PDB file of C-alpha atoms in Angstrom:
ATOM      1  CA  MET A 278      -0.060   0.161  -0.243  1.00 42.00           C
ATOM      2  CA  HIS A 279       2.692   2.369   1.073  1.00 42.00           C
ATOM      3  CA  ASP A 280       4.614   2.121  -2.286  1.00 45.00           C
ATOM      4  CA  GLY A 281       1.148   2.557  -4.652  1.00 42.00           C
ATOM      5  CA  ILE A 282       0.597   5.615  -2.581  1.00 34.00           C
ATOM      6  CA  GLU A 283       4.343   6.839  -3.663  1.00 34.00           C
ATOM      7  CA  ASP A 284       3.566   6.119  -7.366  1.00 34.00           C
ATOM      8  CA  HIS A 285       0.456   7.895  -6.635  1.00 33.00           C
ATOM      9  CA  GLN A 286       2.094  10.963  -5.659  1.00 32.00           C
ATOM     10  CA  GLU A 287       4.525  10.656  -8.467  1.00 33.00           C
ATOM     11  CA  SER A 288       2.238  10.241 -10.748  1.00 41.00           C
ATOM     12  CA  GLY A 289       0.713  13.657  -9.496  1.00 41.00           C
ATOM     13  CA  ALA A 290       3.757  15.143  -9.656  1.00 36.00           C
ATOM     14  CA  GLU A 291       4.358  14.442 -12.893  1.00 52.00           C
ATOM     15  CA  ASP A 292       1.230  15.658 -14.139  1.00 58.00           C
ATOM     16  CA  GLY A 293       1.685  19.100 -12.362  1.00 63.00           C
ATOM     17  CA  GLY A 294       4.602  19.182 -13.699  1.00 90.00           C
ATOM     18  CA  LEU A 295       3.492  18.553 -17.609  1.00 91.00           C
ATOM     19  CA  ARG A 296       0.508  21.098 -17.035  1.00 92.00           C
ATOM     20  CA  ASP A 297       3.175  23.303 -15.965  1.00 94.00           C
ATOM     21  CA  ARG A 298       5.872  22.531 -19.539  1.00 95.00           C
ATOM     22  CA  LEU A 299       3.105  22.787 -21.666  1.00 96.00           C
ATOM     23  CA  VAL A 300       2.052  25.946 -20.251  1.00 96.00           C
ATOM     24  CA  ASP A 301       5.850  27.013 -20.176  1.00 96.00           C
ATOM     25  CA  VAL A 302       6.312  25.694 -23.692  1.00 97.00           C
ATOM     26  CA  GLY A 303       2.913  28.182 -24.916  1.00 97.00           C
ATOM     27  CA  VAL A 304       5.240  31.334 -23.271  1.00 97.00           C
ATOM     28  CA  GLU A 305       8.198  30.377 -25.264  1.00 97.00           C
ATOM     29  CA  LEU A 306       6.431  29.686 -28.246  1.00 97.00           C
ATOM     30  CA  VAL A 307       4.200  32.293 -28.694  1.00 97.00           C
ATOM     31  CA  ASN A 308       6.907  35.190 -27.474  1.00 96.00           C
ATOM     32  CA  ALA A 309       9.046  33.519 -30.277  1.00 96.00           C
ATOM     33  CA  GLU A 310       6.347  33.337 -33.687  1.00 96.00           C
ATOM     34  CA  GLY A 311       2.736  34.558 -32.611  1.00 95.00           C
ATOM     35  CA  VAL A 312      -0.794  33.687 -32.046  1.00 94.00           C
ATOM     36  CA  GLN A 313      -0.874  31.670 -34.990  1.00 94.00           C
ATOM     37  CA  ALA A 314       1.769  28.893 -33.837  1.00 95.00           C
ATOM     38  CA  LEU A 315      -0.154  27.805 -31.184  1.00 95.00           C
ATOM     39  CA  SER A 316      -1.538  24.569 -32.099  1.00 93.00           C
ATOM     40  CA  LEU A 317      -2.051  21.933 -29.517  1.00 92.00           C
ATOM     41  CA  ARG A 318       0.328  19.434 -31.493  1.00 92.00           C
ATOM     42  CA  GLU A 319       2.765  22.688 -32.099  1.00 94.00           C
ATOM     43  CA  ILE A 320       2.601  22.337 -27.918  1.00 95.00           C
ATOM     44  CA  ALA A 321       3.133  18.941 -27.497  1.00 94.00           C
ATOM     45  CA  ARG A 322       5.659  18.365 -30.072  1.00 94.00           C
ATOM     46  CA  ARG A 323       7.905  20.862 -28.047  1.00 95.00           C
ATOM     47  CA  ALA A 324       6.724  19.811 -25.252  1.00 93.00           C
ATOM     48  CA  GLY A 325       8.352  15.984 -25.961  1.00 93.00           C
ATOM     49  CA  VAL A 326       4.500  14.742 -25.248  1.00 93.00           C
ATOM     50  CA  SER A 327       1.613  12.802 -27.775  1.00 91.00           C
ATOM     51  CA  HIS A 328      -0.103  15.388 -29.370  1.00 88.00           C
ATOM     52  CA  GLY A 329      -3.325  13.941 -27.314  1.00 89.00           C
ATOM     53  CA  ALA A 330      -1.561  14.550 -24.349  1.00 90.00           C
ATOM     54  CA  PRO A 331      -2.325  17.822 -22.806  1.00 90.00           C
ATOM     55  CA  ARG A 332      -5.844  17.026 -23.190  1.00 89.00           C
ATOM     56  CA  ARG A 333      -5.287  15.563 -19.762  1.00 89.00           C
ATOM     57  CA  HIS A 334      -5.034  19.056 -18.310  1.00 90.00           C
ATOM     58  CA  PHE A 335      -6.159  20.992 -21.051  1.00 91.00           C
ATOM     59  CA  PRO A 336      -9.918  19.847 -22.428  1.00 90.00           C
ATOM     60  CA  THR A 337     -10.170  22.132 -24.970  1.00 89.00           C
ATOM     61  CA  HIS A 338      -7.629  24.878 -26.706  1.00 89.00           C
ATOM     62  CA  LEU A 339      -9.152  27.871 -25.427  1.00 90.00           C
ATOM     63  CA  ASP A 340      -8.339  26.242 -21.776  1.00 90.00           C
ATOM     64  CA  LEU A 341      -4.556  26.005 -23.078  1.00 93.00           C
ATOM     65  CA  LEU A 342      -4.533  29.279 -24.547  1.00 93.00           C
ATOM     66  CA  SER A 343      -6.066  31.136 -21.490  1.00 91.00           C
ATOM     67  CA  ALA A 344      -3.322  29.200 -19.194  1.00 92.00           C
ATOM     68  CA  ILE A 345      -0.674  31.379 -22.014  1.00 95.00           C
ATOM     69  CA  ALA A 346      -2.836  34.129 -21.527  1.00 93.00           C
ATOM     70  CA  ARG A 347      -2.498  34.253 -17.603  1.00 92.00           C
ATOM     71  CA  GLN A 348       1.182  33.926 -17.853  1.00 94.00           C
ATOM     72  CA  GLY A 349       1.097  37.447 -19.714  1.00 95.00           C
ATOM     73  CA  PHE A 350      -1.414  39.222 -17.479  1.00 94.00           C
ATOM     74  CA  ALA A 351       0.992  37.930 -14.527  1.00 93.00           C
ATOM     75  CA  GLU A 352       4.260  39.548 -16.542  1.00 96.00           C
ATOM     76  CA  LEU A 353       2.841  42.419 -17.020  1.00 96.00           C
ATOM     77  CA  ALA A 354       1.377  43.295 -13.719  1.00 94.00           C
ATOM     78  CA  ALA A 355       5.084  42.641 -12.446  1.00 95.00           C
ATOM     79  CA  ARG A 356       6.858  44.544 -14.867  1.00 96.00           C
ATOM     80  CA  VAL A 357       4.332  47.853 -13.726  1.00 96.00           C
ATOM     81  CA  ASP A 358       4.963  46.078  -9.432  1.00 95.00           C
ATOM     82  CA  ALA A 359       8.716  46.391 -10.670  1.00 96.00           C
ATOM     83  CA  GLU A 360       8.191  50.442 -11.719  1.00 95.00           C
ATOM     84  CA  ASP A 361       5.363  51.447  -9.993  1.00 95.00           C
ATOM     85  CA  VAL A 362       6.534  54.330  -7.279  1.00 94.00           C
ATOM     86  CA  GLU A 363       3.176  54.718  -4.893  1.00 93.00           C
ATOM     87  CA  SER A 364       5.101  57.583  -3.523  1.00 95.00           C
ATOM     88  CA  ALA A 365       5.082  59.213  -6.787  1.00 96.00           C
ATOM     89  CA  ALA A 366       1.481  61.672  -8.043  1.00 95.00           C
ATOM     90  CA  PRO A 367      -1.421  60.148  -9.381  1.00 96.00           C
ATOM     91  CA  ARG A 368      -1.343  60.927 -12.799  1.00 96.00           C
ATOM     92  CA  GLU A 369       2.957  60.092 -12.872  1.00 96.00           C
ATOM     93  CA  ARG A 370       1.857  56.279 -12.183  1.00 97.00           C
ATOM     94  CA  ILE A 371      -0.837  56.518 -15.113  1.00 97.00           C
ATOM     95  CA  ALA A 372       1.776  58.218 -17.134  1.00 97.00           C
ATOM     96  CA  LEU A 373       4.539  55.555 -16.554  1.00 97.00           C
ATOM     97  CA  LEU A 374       1.923  52.603 -16.271  1.00 97.00           C
ATOM     98  CA  ALA A 375       0.833  53.429 -19.761  1.00 97.00           C
ATOM     99  CA  ARG A 376       4.457  53.213 -20.516  1.00 97.00           C
ATOM    100  CA  VAL A 377       4.934  50.225 -19.113  1.00 97.00           C
ATOM    101  CA  TYR A 378       2.523  48.841 -20.883  1.00 97.00           C
ATOM    102  CA  LEU A 379       3.355  50.418 -24.506  1.00 97.00           C
ATOM    103  CA  ASP A 380       6.539  48.704 -24.270  1.00 97.00           C
ATOM    104  CA  TYR A 381       4.903  45.583 -23.112  1.00 97.00           C
ATOM    105  CA  ALA A 382       3.053  45.567 -26.604  1.00 97.00           C
ATOM    106  CA  GLY A 383       6.070  46.161 -28.480  1.00 95.00           C
ATOM    107  CA  THR A 384       8.177  43.395 -26.616  1.00 95.00           C
ATOM    108  CA  ARG A 385       5.614  40.868 -26.008  1.00 96.00           C
ATOM    109  CA  ARG A 386       3.661  40.918 -28.919  1.00 96.00           C
ATOM    110  CA  GLY A 387       2.508  37.779 -29.667  1.00 96.00           C
ATOM    111  CA  MET A 388       1.521  37.739 -25.753  1.00 97.00           C
ATOM    112  CA  TYR A 389      -0.293  40.889 -26.101  1.00 96.00           C
ATOM    113  CA  GLU A 390      -2.346  39.824 -28.468  1.00 95.00           C
ATOM    114  CA  LEU A 391      -3.234  36.670 -27.142  1.00 94.00           C
ATOM    115  CA  MET A 392      -4.579  37.789 -24.283  1.00 93.00           C
ATOM    116  CA  PHE A 393      -7.060  40.352 -25.561  1.00 88.00           C
ATOM    117  CA  ARG A 394      -8.347  37.912 -27.847  1.00 87.00           C
ATOM    118  CA  HIS A 395     -11.889  38.315 -27.372  1.00 80.00           C
ATOM    119  CA  ASP A 396     -12.657  34.680 -27.489  1.00 81.00           C
ATOM    120  CA  LEU A 397     -10.234  34.268 -24.365  1.00 80.00           C
ATOM    121  CA  LEU A 398     -12.308  36.467 -22.792  1.00 73.00           C
ATOM    122  CA  GLU A 399     -15.626  36.201 -23.652  1.00 74.00           C
ATOM    123  CA  SER A 400     -15.172  32.307 -22.694  1.00 75.00           C
ATOM    124  CA  GLY A 401     -14.194  32.761 -19.286  1.00 72.00           C
ATOM    125  CA  ARG A 402     -12.152  30.214 -19.094  1.00 72.00           C
ATOM    126  CA  LEU A 403      -9.617  29.293 -15.987  1.00 71.00           C
ATOM    127  CA  GLY A 404     -11.107  33.179 -15.020  1.00 76.00           C
ATOM    128  CA  LEU A 405      -8.915  35.147 -17.641  1.00 79.00           C
ATOM    129  CA  ARG A 406     -11.329  38.035 -17.188  1.00 77.00           C
ATOM    130  CA  GLU A 407     -11.384  38.394 -13.474  1.00 80.00           C
ATOM    131  CA  THR A 408      -7.132  37.839 -14.408  1.00 82.00           C
ATOM    132  CA  SER A 409      -6.890  41.150 -16.435  1.00 82.00           C
ATOM    133  CA  LEU A 410      -9.261  43.037 -14.013  1.00 88.00           C
ATOM    134  CA  PRO A 411      -6.847  44.034 -10.955  1.00 91.00           C
ATOM    135  CA  LEU A 412      -4.631  46.138 -13.676  1.00 92.00           C
ATOM    136  CA  PHE A 413      -7.755  47.760 -14.625  1.00 93.00           C
ATOM    137  CA  ALA A 414      -8.511  48.632 -11.028  1.00 94.00           C
ATOM    138  CA  ARG A 415      -5.236  49.980 -10.825  1.00 95.00           C
ATOM    139  CA  LEU A 416      -5.761  52.626 -13.543  1.00 96.00           C
ATOM    140  CA  ALA A 417      -9.266  53.477 -12.503  1.00 95.00           C
ATOM    141  CA  GLY A 418      -8.395  54.055  -9.216  1.00 95.00           C
ATOM    142  CA  LEU A 419      -5.720  56.603 -10.121  1.00 96.00           C
ATOM    143  CA  VAL A 420      -7.741  58.477 -12.641  1.00 95.00           C
ATOM    144  CA  ALA A 421     -10.155  58.801  -9.670  1.00 93.00           C
ATOM    145  CA  ARG A 422      -7.586  60.043  -8.261  1.00 93.00           C
ATOM    146  CA  VAL A 423      -6.763  62.622 -10.694  1.00 92.00           C
ATOM    147  CA  ARG A 424     -10.477  63.228 -12.484  1.00 86.00           C
ATOM    148  CA  PRO A 425     -12.595  62.336  -9.653  1.00 78.00           C
ATOM    149  CA  ALA A 426     -16.459  62.301 -10.626  1.00 62.00           C
ATOM    150  CA  ALA A 427     -18.489  64.890  -9.785  1.00 54.00           C
ATOM    151  CA  ASP A 428     -20.925  65.032  -6.921  1.00 54.00           C
ATOM    152  CA  PRO A 429     -24.515  65.530  -8.497  1.00 55.00           C
ATOM    153  CA  ALA A 430     -25.778  66.331  -4.880  1.00 58.00           C
ATOM    154  CA  ASP A 431     -23.190  69.471  -4.501  1.00 55.00           C
ATOM    155  CA  PRO A 432     -24.278  72.538  -6.060  1.00 55.00           C
ATOM    156  CA  ALA A 433     -20.144  73.535  -6.019  1.00 54.00           C
ATOM    157  CA  ASP A 434     -19.174  70.285  -7.615  1.00 52.00           C
ATOM    158  CA  PRO A 435     -18.835  71.742 -11.413  1.00 50.00           C
ATOM    159  CA  PRO A 436     -21.050  69.132 -14.097  1.00 47.00           C
ATOM    160  CA  ALA A 437     -18.157  69.684 -16.501  1.00 46.00           C
ATOM    161  CA  ASP A 438     -16.985  66.253 -15.510  1.00 53.00           C
ATOM    162  CA  PRO A 439     -19.554  63.572 -14.878  1.00 56.00           C
ATOM    163  CA  ALA A 440     -17.408  61.288 -15.672  1.00 71.00           C
ATOM    164  CA  ASP A 441     -17.076  57.570 -13.801  1.00 86.00           C
ATOM    165  CA  PRO A 442     -13.585  57.210 -13.423  1.00 89.00           C
ATOM    166  CA  ALA A 443     -13.919  53.699 -14.498  1.00 91.00           C
ATOM    167  CA  VAL A 444     -15.359  55.263 -17.832  1.00 92.00           C
ATOM    168  CA  LEU A 445     -12.562  57.502 -18.222  1.00 93.00           C
ATOM    169  CA  ALA A 446     -10.258  54.787 -17.082  1.00 95.00           C
ATOM    170  CA  GLY A 447     -11.715  52.550 -20.032  1.00 95.00           C
ATOM    171  CA  ALA A 448     -11.189  55.424 -22.767  1.00 95.00           C
ATOM    172  CA  LEU A 449      -7.505  55.979 -21.796  1.00 96.00           C
ATOM    173  CA  TRP A 450      -7.030  51.820 -22.206  1.00 96.00           C
ATOM    174  CA  ALA A 451      -9.076  51.949 -25.170  1.00 96.00           C
ATOM    175  CA  ASN A 452      -6.536  54.458 -26.850  1.00 97.00           C
ATOM    176  CA  LEU A 453      -3.815  53.017 -25.109  1.00 97.00           C
ATOM    177  CA  HIS A 454      -4.428  49.656 -27.381  1.00 96.00           C
ATOM    178  CA  GLY A 455      -5.126  52.207 -30.401  1.00 96.00           C
ATOM    179  CA  ILE A 456      -1.452  53.498 -29.904  1.00 97.00           C
ATOM    180  CA  ALA A 457       0.412  50.173 -29.585  1.00 96.00           C
ATOM    181  CA  GLN A 458      -2.108  48.681 -32.392  1.00 95.00           C
ATOM    182  CA  LEU A 459      -1.425  51.346 -35.303  1.00 96.00           C
ATOM    183  CA  TRP A 460       2.047  51.711 -33.797  1.00 95.00           C
ATOM    184  CA  HIS A 461       2.902  48.081 -34.519  1.00 94.00           C
ATOM    185  CA  TRP A 462       0.755  48.208 -37.749  1.00 94.00           C
ATOM    186  CA  GLY A 463       3.025  51.609 -39.396  1.00 95.00           C
ATOM    187  CA  SER A 464       0.248  53.625 -39.557  1.00 95.00           C
ATOM    188  CA  LEU A 465       1.267  55.911 -37.072  1.00 94.00           C
ATOM    189  CA  ARG A 466       4.625  56.315 -38.010  1.00 93.00           C
ATOM    190  CA  LEU A 467       2.951  56.907 -41.337  1.00 94.00           C
ATOM    191  CA  ALA A 468       0.735  59.276 -40.351  1.00 95.00           C
ATOM    192  CA  THR A 469       2.903  61.496 -37.700  1.00 94.00           C
ATOM    193  CA  ALA A 470       6.137  61.062 -39.673  1.00 94.00           C
ATOM    194  CA  GLY A 471       7.018  59.855 -36.093  1.00 92.00           C
ATOM    195  CA  ASP A 472       9.547  57.360 -34.947  1.00 93.00           C
ATOM    196  CA  ASP A 473       8.936  57.524 -31.045  1.00 94.00           C
ATOM    197  CA  PRO A 474       4.887  57.509 -29.752  1.00 95.00           C
ATOM    198  CA  ALA A 475       5.719  59.065 -26.837  1.00 95.00           C
ATOM    199  CA  PRO A 476       3.947  62.373 -28.153  1.00 96.00           C
ATOM    200  CA  LEU A 477       1.371  60.109 -28.541  1.00 97.00           C
ATOM    201  CA  LEU A 478       0.781  59.081 -25.327  1.00 97.00           C
ATOM    202  CA  ALA A 479       1.401  62.725 -23.538  1.00 96.00           C
ATOM    203  CA  ALA A 480      -0.969  63.918 -25.840  1.00 97.00           C
ATOM    204  CA  ALA A 481      -3.591  60.858 -25.376  1.00 97.00           C
ATOM    205  CA  LEU A 482      -2.836  61.568 -21.130  1.00 97.00           C
ATOM    206  CA  ASP A 483      -3.662  65.691 -21.583  1.00 96.00           C
ATOM    207  CA  ALA A 484      -6.838  64.510 -24.176  1.00 95.00           C
ATOM    208  CA  HIS A 485      -8.356  62.229 -21.084  1.00 94.00           C
ATOM    209  CA  LEU A 486      -6.812  63.396 -17.854  1.00 93.00           C
ATOM    210  CA  GLY A 487      -5.805  67.064 -19.076  1.00 90.00           C
ATOM    211  CA  PRO A 488      -3.569  69.429 -19.184  1.00 88.00           C
ATOM    212  CA  ALA A 489      -0.218  67.931 -16.581  1.00 82.00           C
ATOM    213  CA  GLU A 490       0.469  71.557 -14.101  1.00 76.00           C
ATOM    214  CA  PRO A 491       3.880  72.742 -15.039  1.00 66.00           C
ATOM    215  CA  ALA A 492       6.393  71.867 -12.651  1.00 60.00           C
ATOM    216  CA  PRO A 493       7.354  74.283  -9.796  1.00 57.00           C
TER     217      PRO A 493
END
């Protein structure tokens, strides 16, 4: 009986190791060759297992892609955490978050495209939507400190900024996503005759947050 327990534990460890290996191989593959390379068969081949082995852990292709995308969100969050300075002004932190986001989109192109695939997010596989929300919540919280929503019950509160901070954060995120995509495609380089997206980022921040206050 003792041997049977050991065999079961070893098998469980091997299963966990295989799951992690499949995800790791998928991360390497999407970073090297893009989303189009992420077939179950190719991931299995590179992991050194039969093409049916991934289904022991990932019943569908979407399950495996979602597990790979979760790693992307974790890496992006880690980059933001490493660069964020909590003592900085909220607008500075938003600018930093935006720069990290655009840099990630440029340096992890395949993973970035995978993370925001509509079918993955809509499927809700492995809680992928929930994994993506903390970073947006951080952005929305910082936007709320820069542009707090107007209080309709307070006549002294100006009605010129009635938008919910989450809506403003969503609009800013959409703008950043557009910059990332159009810069990658070359459209913005062509349209602006620029070689650096920094002015576009500055304009986007001004558009959504208002002009930055001049340094004292």
